Coordinates of C-alpha atoms in Angstrom, one line a residue:
Chain A
M1 CA -8.4 -17.2 15.3
L2 CA -8.0 -20.1 17.7
K3 CA -10.2 -23.1 17.3
R4 CA -12.7 -23.7 20.1
V5 CA -11.5 -27.2 20.3
H6 CA -7.7 -27.2 20.5
F7 CA -4.7 -28.9 21.9
N8 CA -2.9 -27.9 25.0
T9 CA 0.4 -29.7 24.3
K10 CA 3.3 -27.6 25.7
L11 CA 6.3 -28.2 23.5
L12 CA 4.9 -29.4 20.2
P13 CA 3.5 -26.0 18.9
F14 CA 6.9 -24.4 19.4
L15 CA 8.5 -27.1 17.3
L16 CA 5.8 -26.6 14.7
V17 CA 6.3 -22.8 14.3
A18 CA 10.1 -23.1 14.8
P19 CA 11.1 -23.6 11.1
Q20 CA 9.2 -20.6 9.8
I21 CA 10.2 -18.4 12.7
I22 CA 13.9 -19.2 12.4
I23 CA 13.9 -18.6 8.7
T24 CA 12.0 -15.3 9.2
L25 CA 14.4 -14.2 11.9
V26 CA 17.5 -15.0 10.1
F27 CA 16.6 -14.0 6.6
F28 CA 14.1 -11.3 7.3
F29 CA 14.2 -9.5 10.6
W30 CA 18.0 -9.6 10.9
P31 CA 18.6 -8.2 7.4
A32 CA 15.8 -5.7 7.7
S33 CA 17.2 -4.3 11.0
Q34 CA 20.6 -4.2 9.4
A35 CA 19.2 -2.2 6.6
L36 CA 17.7 0.3 9.1
F37 CA 21.0 0.4 11.0
Q38 CA 23.1 0.7 7.9
S39 CA 20.9 3.5 6.6
L40 CA 22.1 5.7 9.5
R41 CA 25.8 5.1 8.8
I42 CA 28.4 5.8 6.1
E43 CA 31.0 3.3 5.3
D44 CA 34.0 3.6 3.0
A45 CA 34.0 1.4 -0.1
F46 CA 36.4 -1.1 1.4
G47 CA 34.3 -1.6 4.6
L48 CA 37.3 -0.7 6.8
S49 CA 35.6 2.1 8.8
S50 CA 32.1 3.3 9.3
Q51 CA 30.6 6.2 11.0
F52 CA 27.2 7.0 12.5
V53 CA 25.6 9.9 10.7
W54 CA 22.0 9.8 11.8
F55 CA 19.7 10.8 8.9
D56 CA 22.4 12.2 6.6
N57 CA 22.0 9.5 4.1
F58 CA 18.3 10.3 3.8
K59 CA 19.0 14.1 3.6
E60 CA 21.5 13.4 0.9
L61 CA 19.0 11.3 -1.1
I62 CA 16.3 14.0 -0.8
A63 CA 18.8 16.6 -2.0
D64 CA 20.1 14.4 -4.8
P65 CA 18.4 15.3 -8.1
N66 CA 19.3 11.9 -9.5
Y67 CA 17.3 10.2 -6.8
L68 CA 14.3 12.5 -7.2
E69 CA 14.4 11.9 -10.9
A70 CA 14.5 8.1 -10.3
F71 CA 11.5 8.6 -8.0
S72 CA 9.4 10.4 -10.6
R73 CA 10.5 8.0 -13.3
T74 CA 9.4 5.1 -11.2
A75 CA 6.0 6.8 -10.6
E76 CA 5.6 7.4 -14.3
F77 CA 6.7 3.8 -15.1
S78 CA 4.4 2.1 -12.7
I79 CA 1.3 4.3 -13.5
L80 CA 1.7 3.6 -17.2
V81 CA 2.4 -0.1 -16.7
A82 CA -0.7 -0.4 -14.4
A83 CA -2.9 1.6 -16.8
I84 CA -1.9 -0.2 -19.9
A85 CA -2.1 -3.7 -18.3
M86 CA -5.4 -3.0 -16.6
L87 CA -7.2 -1.3 -19.4
S88 CA -6.3 -3.9 -22.0
A89 CA -7.2 -6.7 -19.5
L90 CA -10.5 -5.0 -18.7
L91 CA -11.4 -4.7 -22.4
L92 CA -10.5 -8.4 -23.0
A93 CA -12.4 -9.5 -20.0
A94 CA -15.5 -7.5 -20.8
M95 CA -15.5 -9.0 -24.3
A96 CA -14.7 -12.5 -23.1
D97 CA -17.5 -12.3 -20.6
R98 CA -20.0 -12.1 -23.5
I99 CA -18.6 -15.2 -25.1
V100 CA -20.2 -18.5 -24.3
K101 CA -18.8 -20.8 -26.9
G102 CA -15.0 -21.3 -26.6
A103 CA -14.6 -19.2 -23.5
L104 CA -12.3 -21.7 -21.9
A105 CA -10.1 -21.9 -25.0
Y106 CA -9.8 -18.2 -25.1
R107 CA -8.9 -18.0 -21.5
T108 CA -6.2 -20.6 -21.9
M109 CA -4.7 -18.7 -24.8
L110 CA -4.6 -15.5 -22.8
I111 CA -3.2 -16.6 -19.4
W112 CA 0.1 -18.1 -20.2
P113 CA 2.3 -15.0 -20.4
Y114 CA 1.8 -15.0 -16.6
A115 CA 4.2 -18.0 -16.4
I116 CA 7.0 -16.3 -18.3
A117 CA 9.9 -15.0 -16.2
P118 CA 10.4 -11.2 -16.4
V119 CA 14.0 -11.7 -17.7
I120 CA 12.7 -14.0 -20.5
A121 CA 10.0 -11.5 -21.3
G122 CA 12.7 -8.9 -21.5
A123 CA 14.7 -11.1 -23.9
L124 CA 11.8 -11.5 -26.2
W125 CA 11.1 -7.8 -26.4
V126 CA 14.8 -7.0 -26.9
F127 CA 14.9 -9.4 -29.8
M128 CA 11.7 -7.9 -31.4
F129 CA 13.1 -4.3 -31.0
D130 CA 16.8 -4.9 -31.6
P131 CA 18.1 -1.8 -33.4
T132 CA 19.6 -3.9 -36.2
L133 CA 17.6 -7.1 -36.4
G134 CA 14.3 -6.4 -34.7
I135 CA 11.2 -7.2 -36.7
F136 CA 9.4 -4.2 -35.4
V137 CA 12.4 -1.9 -36.1
Y138 CA 12.2 -3.1 -39.7
A139 CA 8.5 -2.2 -39.8
L140 CA 9.1 1.2 -38.0
D141 CA 11.9 1.9 -40.4
A142 CA 9.6 1.3 -43.3
L143 CA 7.3 4.0 -41.7
G144 CA 10.2 6.3 -41.5
I145 CA 10.7 6.1 -37.7
D146 CA 14.2 5.9 -36.5
W147 CA 14.3 3.4 -33.7
N148 CA 17.2 2.8 -31.4
Y149 CA 16.3 2.1 -27.8
K150 CA 20.0 1.8 -26.9
L151 CA 20.5 5.5 -27.6
N152 CA 17.1 7.0 -27.2
G153 CA 15.9 7.2 -23.6
G154 CA 12.2 7.8 -24.4
Q155 CA 12.1 4.8 -26.7
A156 CA 13.9 2.7 -24.1
M157 CA 11.2 3.7 -21.5
T158 CA 8.4 2.9 -23.9
L159 CA 9.9 -0.5 -24.6
V160 CA 10.2 -1.5 -20.9
I161 CA 6.7 -0.2 -20.2
L162 CA 5.3 -2.3 -23.0
A163 CA 7.2 -5.4 -22.0
A164 CA 6.2 -5.1 -18.3
A165 CA 2.5 -4.4 -19.2
W166 CA 2.5 -7.3 -21.6
K167 CA 3.5 -9.8 -18.9
Q168 CA 0.9 -8.5 -16.5
I169 CA -2.2 -8.6 -18.7
A170 CA -2.8 -12.3 -18.0
Y171 CA -3.0 -11.8 -14.3
N172 CA -5.4 -8.8 -14.5
F173 CA -7.5 -10.6 -17.1
L174 CA -8.1 -13.6 -14.7
F175 CA -9.2 -11.3 -11.9
F176 CA -11.5 -9.2 -14.0
V177 CA -13.1 -12.3 -15.5
A178 CA -13.6 -13.8 -12.0
A179 CA -15.1 -10.5 -10.8
M180 CA -17.5 -10.2 -13.7
Q181 CA -18.7 -13.8 -13.4
S182 CA -19.6 -13.2 -9.8
I183 CA -22.0 -10.5 -10.7
P184 CA -25.6 -12.0 -10.5
K185 CA -27.0 -12.6 -14.0
S186 CA -30.4 -11.3 -12.8
L187 CA -29.0 -7.8 -12.4
I188 CA -27.8 -7.7 -16.0
E189 CA -31.0 -9.3 -17.2
A190 CA -33.1 -6.8 -15.4
A191 CA -31.2 -3.9 -17.0
A192 CA -31.5 -5.5 -20.4
I193 CA -35.3 -5.8 -20.0
D194 CA -35.3 -2.1 -19.0
G195 CA -33.7 -1.4 -22.3
A196 CA -30.1 -0.8 -21.4
G197 CA -27.7 -1.8 -24.1
P198 CA -24.3 -3.6 -23.6
W199 CA -22.4 -0.4 -23.3
R200 CA -24.8 1.2 -20.8
R201 CA -24.8 -2.0 -18.7
F202 CA -21.1 -2.1 -18.6
W203 CA -20.8 1.5 -17.4
T204 CA -23.6 1.5 -14.9
I205 CA -23.6 -2.0 -13.5
V206 CA -20.5 -4.0 -14.3
L207 CA -17.9 -1.3 -13.7
P208 CA -19.2 -0.1 -10.3
L209 CA -19.6 -3.7 -9.1
I210 CA -16.1 -4.8 -10.0
S211 CA -14.6 -1.7 -8.4
P212 CA -13.1 -3.6 -5.4
T213 CA -11.3 -5.9 -7.8
T214 CA -10.1 -2.9 -9.8
F215 CA -8.7 -1.3 -6.7
F216 CA -7.0 -4.5 -5.6
L217 CA -5.5 -4.9 -9.0
L218 CA -4.3 -1.3 -9.0
V219 CA -2.3 -1.9 -5.9
V220 CA -1.0 -5.3 -7.1
N221 CA 0.1 -3.8 -10.4
V222 CA 1.9 -0.9 -8.8
V223 CA 3.7 -3.2 -6.5
Y224 CA 4.5 -5.4 -9.5
A225 CA 5.9 -2.4 -11.5
F226 CA 7.9 -1.3 -8.5
F227 CA 9.7 -4.6 -7.7
D228 CA 9.0 -7.5 -10.1
T229 CA 10.2 -5.6 -13.1
F230 CA 13.8 -5.8 -12.1
G231 CA 14.4 -8.7 -14.5
I232 CA 12.8 -6.8 -17.4
I233 CA 14.9 -3.7 -16.8
D234 CA 18.1 -5.7 -16.3
S235 CA 17.8 -7.8 -19.4
M236 CA 16.6 -5.0 -21.6
T237 CA 18.3 -1.7 -20.8
Q238 CA 20.3 -2.1 -17.5
G239 CA 18.8 1.2 -16.5
G240 CA 20.2 3.0 -19.5
P241 CA 20.6 4.8 -21.7
A242 CA 22.0 7.4 -19.3
S243 CA 19.8 6.2 -16.4
N244 CA 16.6 6.8 -18.5
T245 CA 15.0 3.6 -17.3
E246 CA 16.6 3.4 -13.9
I247 CA 13.7 2.8 -11.5
L248 CA 14.1 2.8 -7.8
V249 CA 14.6 -1.0 -7.3
Y250 CA 17.2 -1.0 -9.9
K251 CA 19.0 1.9 -8.3
V252 CA 19.1 0.1 -4.9
Y253 CA 20.8 -2.8 -6.6
Y254 CA 23.1 -0.7 -8.7
D255 CA 24.2 1.7 -5.9
G256 CA 24.7 -1.2 -3.5
F257 CA 26.3 -3.9 -5.6
V258 CA 28.0 -2.0 -8.4
G259 CA 28.5 1.5 -6.9
L260 CA 29.2 0.0 -3.4
D261 CA 27.6 3.0 -1.7
L262 CA 26.2 0.9 1.2
G263 CA 24.7 3.7 3.3
S264 CA 22.8 5.2 0.4
S265 CA 21.6 1.9 -0.9
A266 CA 20.4 1.0 2.6
A267 CA 18.6 4.3 2.9
Q268 CA 16.9 3.7 -0.4
S269 CA 15.9 0.2 0.8
V270 CA 14.3 1.8 3.9
I271 CA 12.4 4.2 1.7
L272 CA 11.2 1.4 -0.5
M273 CA 10.1 -0.6 2.5
A274 CA 8.1 2.3 3.7
I275 CA 6.4 2.5 0.3
V276 CA 5.5 -1.2 0.3
I277 CA 4.2 -1.1 3.8
A278 CA 2.0 1.9 3.0
L279 CA 0.6 0.1 -0.1
T280 CA -0.1 -3.1 1.8
V281 CA -1.8 -1.2 4.6
V282 CA -4.0 0.7 2.1
Q283 CA -4.8 -2.6 0.4
F284 CA -5.8 -4.4 3.6
R285 CA -7.9 -1.6 4.9
Y286 CA -9.8 -1.5 1.6
I287 CA -10.3 -5.3 1.5
E288 CA -11.6 -5.3 5.0
R289 CA -14.6 -3.4 3.9
K290 CA -15.1 -5.5 0.8
V291 CA -18.3 -5.0 -1.0
D292 CA -20.7 -7.9 -1.0
Y293 CA -23.1 -8.3 -3.9
Chain B
M1 CA -26.7 -15.0 -23.3
I2 CA -28.9 -12.1 -22.3
E3 CA -29.9 -10.9 -25.7
N4 CA -29.1 -11.8 -29.3
R5 CA -26.9 -9.2 -30.8
P6 CA -24.9 -10.9 -33.5
F7 CA -22.8 -7.9 -34.2
V8 CA -21.7 -7.3 -30.6
T9 CA -20.9 -11.0 -30.2
F10 CA -18.9 -10.9 -33.4
L11 CA -17.1 -7.8 -32.1
A12 CA -16.4 -9.6 -28.8
H13 CA -14.8 -12.6 -30.6
L14 CA -12.8 -10.3 -32.8
T15 CA -11.5 -8.3 -29.9
V16 CA -10.5 -11.4 -27.9
I17 CA -8.8 -13.0 -30.9
T18 CA -6.9 -9.8 -31.7
G19 CA -5.9 -9.7 -28.0
I20 CA -4.7 -13.3 -28.2
L21 CA -2.7 -12.5 -31.4
I22 CA -1.0 -9.5 -29.8
V23 CA -0.2 -11.4 -26.6
A24 CA 1.1 -14.4 -28.5
F25 CA 3.1 -12.6 -31.1
P26 CA 6.3 -12.4 -29.1
I27 CA 6.1 -16.1 -28.4
W28 CA 5.6 -16.9 -32.1
I29 CA 8.6 -14.7 -33.0
T30 CA 10.7 -16.7 -30.4
F31 CA 9.6 -20.0 -31.9
V32 CA 10.4 -18.8 -35.4
A33 CA 13.8 -17.5 -34.4
A34 CA 14.6 -20.8 -32.6
S35 CA 13.9 -22.7 -35.8
H36 CA 16.4 -21.0 -38.2
D37 CA 20.2 -21.2 -38.4
A38 CA 22.5 -18.6 -37.0
I39 CA 23.3 -17.0 -40.4
R40 CA 19.6 -16.5 -41.3
M41 CA 19.1 -14.8 -38.0
T42 CA 21.6 -12.1 -38.9
Q43 CA 19.8 -11.1 -42.2
V44 CA 17.3 -8.3 -42.1
P45 CA 14.3 -8.7 -42.2
I46 CA 14.3 -11.7 -39.9
P47 CA 11.8 -14.5 -41.0
L48 CA 8.2 -14.7 -39.8
W49 CA 7.8 -18.3 -40.7
P50 CA 9.5 -21.3 -39.0
G51 CA 12.6 -22.9 -40.6
D52 CA 13.8 -26.4 -40.3
Q53 CA 16.6 -26.1 -37.8
F54 CA 14.4 -26.5 -34.7
L55 CA 15.8 -29.8 -33.4
I56 CA 19.4 -29.0 -34.3
N57 CA 19.1 -25.7 -32.3
M58 CA 17.5 -27.5 -29.5
K59 CA 20.3 -30.1 -29.4
Q60 CA 23.0 -27.4 -29.5
A61 CA 21.3 -25.3 -26.7
L62 CA 20.7 -28.3 -24.5
T63 CA 24.2 -29.9 -24.8
Q64 CA 26.5 -27.0 -25.5
G65 CA 24.8 -23.7 -24.7
L66 CA 25.9 -20.7 -26.5
G67 CA 28.9 -21.6 -28.7
G68 CA 31.4 -18.8 -28.0
A69 CA 30.2 -17.6 -24.6
G70 CA 31.5 -20.6 -22.7
G71 CA 28.5 -20.7 -20.5
P72 CA 27.1 -24.0 -19.1
P73 CA 24.8 -26.1 -21.3
V74 CA 21.1 -25.3 -21.0
W75 CA 20.2 -28.7 -19.6
L76 CA 22.3 -28.0 -16.6
M77 CA 20.6 -24.6 -16.1
L78 CA 17.2 -26.1 -16.5
T79 CA 18.1 -28.7 -13.8
N80 CA 19.2 -25.9 -11.5
S81 CA 16.0 -24.0 -12.1
L82 CA 14.0 -27.1 -11.4
I83 CA 15.9 -27.9 -8.2
T84 CA 15.6 -24.4 -6.8
A85 CA 11.9 -24.0 -7.9
M86 CA 11.0 -27.3 -6.2
M87 CA 13.0 -26.4 -3.1
I88 CA 11.2 -23.1 -2.8
A89 CA 7.7 -24.5 -3.5
V90 CA 8.0 -27.5 -1.3
G91 CA 9.9 -25.7 1.5
K92 CA 7.3 -22.9 1.6
I93 CA 4.4 -25.4 1.7
I94 CA 5.9 -27.5 4.5
I95 CA 6.9 -24.7 6.9
S96 CA 3.6 -22.8 6.4
L97 CA 1.5 -25.9 6.9
L98 CA 3.3 -26.5 10.2
S99 CA 3.1 -23.0 11.4
A100 CA -0.5 -22.5 10.4
Y101 CA -1.4 -25.7 12.2
A102 CA 0.3 -24.5 15.3
I103 CA -1.4 -21.1 15.2
V104 CA -4.9 -22.4 14.6
Y105 CA -4.9 -25.6 16.7
F106 CA -2.7 -24.9 19.7
K107 CA -2.9 -22.6 22.6
F108 CA 0.6 -21.6 23.7
P109 CA 2.4 -18.5 24.9
F110 CA 3.4 -15.9 22.3
R111 CA 1.0 -17.4 19.8
M112 CA -0.2 -14.0 18.6
G113 CA 3.4 -12.7 18.7
F114 CA 4.5 -15.4 16.3
F115 CA 1.5 -14.7 14.1
W116 CA 2.4 -11.0 13.7
M117 CA 6.0 -11.8 13.1
I118 CA 5.0 -13.9 10.1
F119 CA 2.4 -11.4 9.1
I120 CA 5.0 -8.6 8.7
T121 CA 7.0 -10.6 6.2
L122 CA 4.1 -10.3 3.8
M123 CA 5.0 -6.7 3.2
L124 CA 8.6 -6.8 2.2
P125 CA 9.7 -8.5 -1.1
V126 CA 13.3 -9.6 -1.1
E127 CA 14.2 -6.9 -3.6
V128 CA 14.1 -4.2 -1.0
R129 CA 16.5 -5.8 1.4
I130 CA 18.9 -7.4 -0.9
L131 CA 22.2 -6.1 0.4
P132 CA 21.8 -7.0 4.1
T133 CA 20.3 -10.4 3.2
F134 CA 23.2 -11.0 0.9
K135 CA 25.5 -10.3 3.8
V136 CA 23.6 -12.8 6.1
V137 CA 23.9 -15.5 3.4
A138 CA 27.6 -14.8 2.9
D139 CA 28.2 -15.0 6.7
L140 CA 26.4 -18.3 6.8
N141 CA 28.7 -19.6 4.1
L142 CA 25.7 -20.3 1.8
L143 CA 27.0 -18.4 -1.3
D144 CA 27.1 -20.6 -4.3
S145 CA 24.8 -23.2 -2.9
Y146 CA 21.2 -24.3 -3.5
W147 CA 20.3 -23.5 0.1
G148 CA 21.6 -19.9 -0.3
M149 CA 19.5 -19.5 -3.5
T150 CA 16.3 -20.8 -1.8
L151 CA 16.2 -20.3 1.9
P152 CA 15.8 -16.5 2.0
L153 CA 12.9 -16.8 -0.5
I154 CA 11.1 -19.4 1.6
A155 CA 10.4 -16.9 4.4
S156 CA 7.0 -15.6 3.3
A157 CA 3.6 -15.2 4.9
T158 CA 1.2 -15.8 2.0
A159 CA 1.1 -19.5 2.2
T160 CA 0.8 -19.5 6.0
F161 CA -2.2 -17.2 5.7
M162 CA -3.9 -19.4 3.1
F163 CA -3.5 -22.5 5.2
R164 CA -4.7 -20.7 8.3
Q165 CA -7.8 -19.7 6.3
V166 CA -8.4 -23.3 5.2
F167 CA -7.9 -24.8 8.6
L168 CA -10.4 -22.3 10.1
T169 CA -13.1 -23.6 7.8
I170 CA -12.6 -27.2 8.9
P171 CA -15.4 -28.2 11.3
D172 CA -14.4 -28.6 15.0
E173 CA -16.3 -31.9 15.2
L174 CA -13.5 -33.6 13.2
L175 CA -11.0 -32.9 15.9
E176 CA -13.4 -34.0 18.6
A177 CA -14.1 -37.2 16.8
A178 CA -10.4 -37.8 16.2
R179 CA -9.7 -37.3 19.8
I180 CA -12.4 -39.7 20.9
D181 CA -10.8 -42.2 18.6
G182 CA -7.5 -41.6 20.4
A183 CA -5.6 -39.7 17.8
G184 CA -2.7 -37.4 18.9
P185 CA -1.9 -34.0 17.4
M186 CA 0.4 -35.3 14.7
R187 CA -1.9 -38.2 13.8
F188 CA -4.7 -35.6 13.3
F189 CA -2.4 -33.5 11.2
W190 CA -1.3 -36.3 8.9
D191 CA -4.5 -38.2 8.6
I192 CA -7.1 -35.5 8.6
L193 CA -5.8 -32.0 8.0
I194 CA -3.4 -32.8 5.1
P195 CA -5.8 -34.9 3.1
M196 CA -8.5 -32.2 3.6
S197 CA -6.3 -29.4 2.3
R198 CA -5.0 -31.4 -0.7
T199 CA -6.5 -29.2 -3.4
N200 CA -5.2 -26.0 -1.7
I201 CA -1.8 -27.5 -1.5
A202 CA -1.9 -28.3 -5.2
A203 CA -3.1 -24.8 -6.1
L204 CA -0.4 -23.2 -4.0
F205 CA 2.2 -25.5 -5.5
V206 CA 1.4 -24.2 -9.0
I207 CA 1.9 -20.6 -7.9
L208 CA 5.0 -21.2 -5.9
F209 CA 6.6 -23.3 -8.6
I210 CA 6.3 -20.5 -11.1
Y211 CA 7.5 -18.0 -8.5
G212 CA 10.5 -20.1 -7.8
W213 CA 11.3 -20.8 -11.5
N214 CA 11.1 -17.2 -12.4
Q215 CA 13.4 -15.9 -9.7
Y216 CA 16.2 -13.8 -11.1
L217 CA 17.8 -11.2 -8.9
W218 CA 18.4 -13.4 -6.0
P219 CA 20.1 -16.3 -7.7
L220 CA 22.1 -13.8 -9.7
L221 CA 23.6 -12.3 -6.6
I222 CA 24.2 -15.6 -4.8
T223 CA 25.9 -17.6 -7.6
T224 CA 29.3 -17.0 -9.1
D225 CA 29.8 -20.6 -10.1
P226 CA 28.4 -21.1 -13.7
N227 CA 27.5 -24.6 -12.8
L228 CA 24.8 -23.3 -10.5
Y229 CA 23.3 -20.8 -13.0
T230 CA 19.6 -21.0 -13.4
V231 CA 18.1 -20.6 -16.8
T232 CA 17.0 -17.0 -16.0
I233 CA 20.6 -16.0 -15.3
G234 CA 21.7 -18.0 -18.4
I235 CA 19.5 -15.9 -20.7
K236 CA 20.9 -12.7 -19.3
Q237 CA 24.5 -13.9 -19.9
M238 CA 23.6 -14.9 -23.4
L239 CA 22.0 -11.4 -24.0
N240 CA 25.3 -9.8 -22.9
S241 CA 27.3 -11.8 -25.3
A242 CA 24.7 -11.2 -28.1
E243 CA 26.2 -7.7 -28.3
L244 CA 29.4 -9.2 -29.8
T245 CA 28.3 -12.5 -31.5
P246 CA 24.6 -12.6 -32.0
E247 CA 23.4 -16.2 -32.0
W248 CA 19.8 -15.4 -31.7
N249 CA 18.7 -18.8 -32.8
V250 CA 20.3 -20.4 -29.7
I251 CA 19.3 -17.6 -27.4
M252 CA 15.6 -17.8 -28.5
M253 CA 15.7 -21.6 -28.2
T254 CA 16.9 -21.2 -24.6
A255 CA 14.2 -18.7 -23.9
L256 CA 11.7 -21.1 -25.3
L257 CA 13.1 -24.0 -23.2
A258 CA 12.9 -21.8 -20.1
M259 CA 9.3 -21.0 -20.8
V260 CA 8.1 -24.6 -21.3
P261 CA 8.1 -25.9 -17.7
P262 CA 6.1 -23.0 -16.0
V263 CA 3.8 -22.6 -19.0
F264 CA 3.2 -26.4 -19.0
V265 CA 2.4 -26.3 -15.3
V266 CA -0.1 -23.4 -15.8
L267 CA -1.9 -25.0 -18.7
S268 CA -2.0 -28.5 -17.4
M269 CA -3.2 -27.4 -14.0
Q270 CA -5.2 -24.4 -15.1
K271 CA -8.1 -24.9 -12.7
M272 CA -5.7 -25.2 -9.8
F273 CA -3.7 -22.3 -11.0
V274 CA -6.7 -19.9 -11.2
K275 CA -7.8 -21.1 -7.7
G276 CA -4.3 -20.6 -6.3
L277 CA -3.9 -17.2 -7.8
T278 CA -7.3 -15.8 -6.7
E279 CA -7.1 -17.3 -3.2
T280 CA -3.5 -16.6 -2.1
D281 CA -3.5 -13.0 -3.2
K282 CA -6.7 -11.9 -1.6

């Protein structure tokens, strides 16, 4: 941690950490503790009076079918986003790994959706699937499929999942490619000499060896689907129709800023915090015992 | 190349090209929509081939924004996005360089305490504590200001960790030599550590710039003044008004303009970007 050779100046190190510590205290520790405190209270909508209620907000949430539904909806959403984004990225990476000529050009063409803001991604997909104008709606119509994501909850969910996964493919692709390139060529060559074809080599050598990356990406993708998709949801469906795409982070925002139910929103924040902390701990414990090739 | 299997290689190219086409299709549609006039964009089916109104739409978006919506012109929103993205990226880099330097190179009381305080912030994205953080910003009178839009997002641990990692790999002999030559702590920091971590700073900048540019929820909560809207908020406002008066040509032009800076940064600094991405997250 500390360098063997270091300075012993008294005041300077405090000045150096001060900016970060002050920002962390003011915008992180203080609000986080407020959220904890707030989650144990109920307040009327005008903020005139508030009351300490212990864990009533949490009990209410657990008993609330809407919240439980949002919970399972979020689980479904994040699993599907992670699965689609990772599987398509894995396929593309495995194929790109074979390519020698033009590999860099291919990579360049695949990575840029990463740079697009979730809201903008949402706008593009809304436009493509707009019930009256969308190009895909026109195509689906020709196939006899009636598409209106503004009315049909299942279609709305499909659409936000596709948009969220589309944006994440680039990220996963980069990590898979990097992991595959770090596998020693001699291993692959030895297997090829022993007569293993590309498919066999992928299953028995490549896939097991990139499993740490796969696990890391799984956590990252789930965290992405949980939190970073707010912009996608807000620009495409606003949680609708009839709450069919309301995931947890959207509900925190909606209950807090639109519904003004501060206690419940804070309790939801605390639950989300617990989920993130659990995911981070899992990820760190796993990375600690990272596999070396 | 391990073995020569022309069919498999052909299949690989085919898959990757198909993937690229699927990934790029939404962008193509955006480009096409941004190059037609408003009337053409209300006729089904919408075109798949670019029209000739691209520059006219660009001029309208940049100088007027969406005609009927009364929102700010897009150039103003792009400027706001640029200012906030730069403040977030530069701010994060500066405070984390300083704190990582203190934690690695100084022995002082509460050193580990500070380290853990920073470490914990790694775990909580701003989305989960929006309401209380909003309250803090409101109490500090920072609503509707660039500082309010950026400061809460600057508190993050990833950059500090990366610089800590980088500093730990710098050989001790450098500090010994600098000391013998009579350099003080700040002199060592400026003349040796900063130049030695230049590539890492650049890599981190790419990631943080994109992170800052793409922020949406936070600036949305903090700003009520349209003159402070970033382009991500602007798009959302335009989508809202698209329900009544669809001017998809201008909306898609704005989306395109909003994509250009971060995509340009990623493509022009691709090596740095890949380095930054794989090193900060792990």
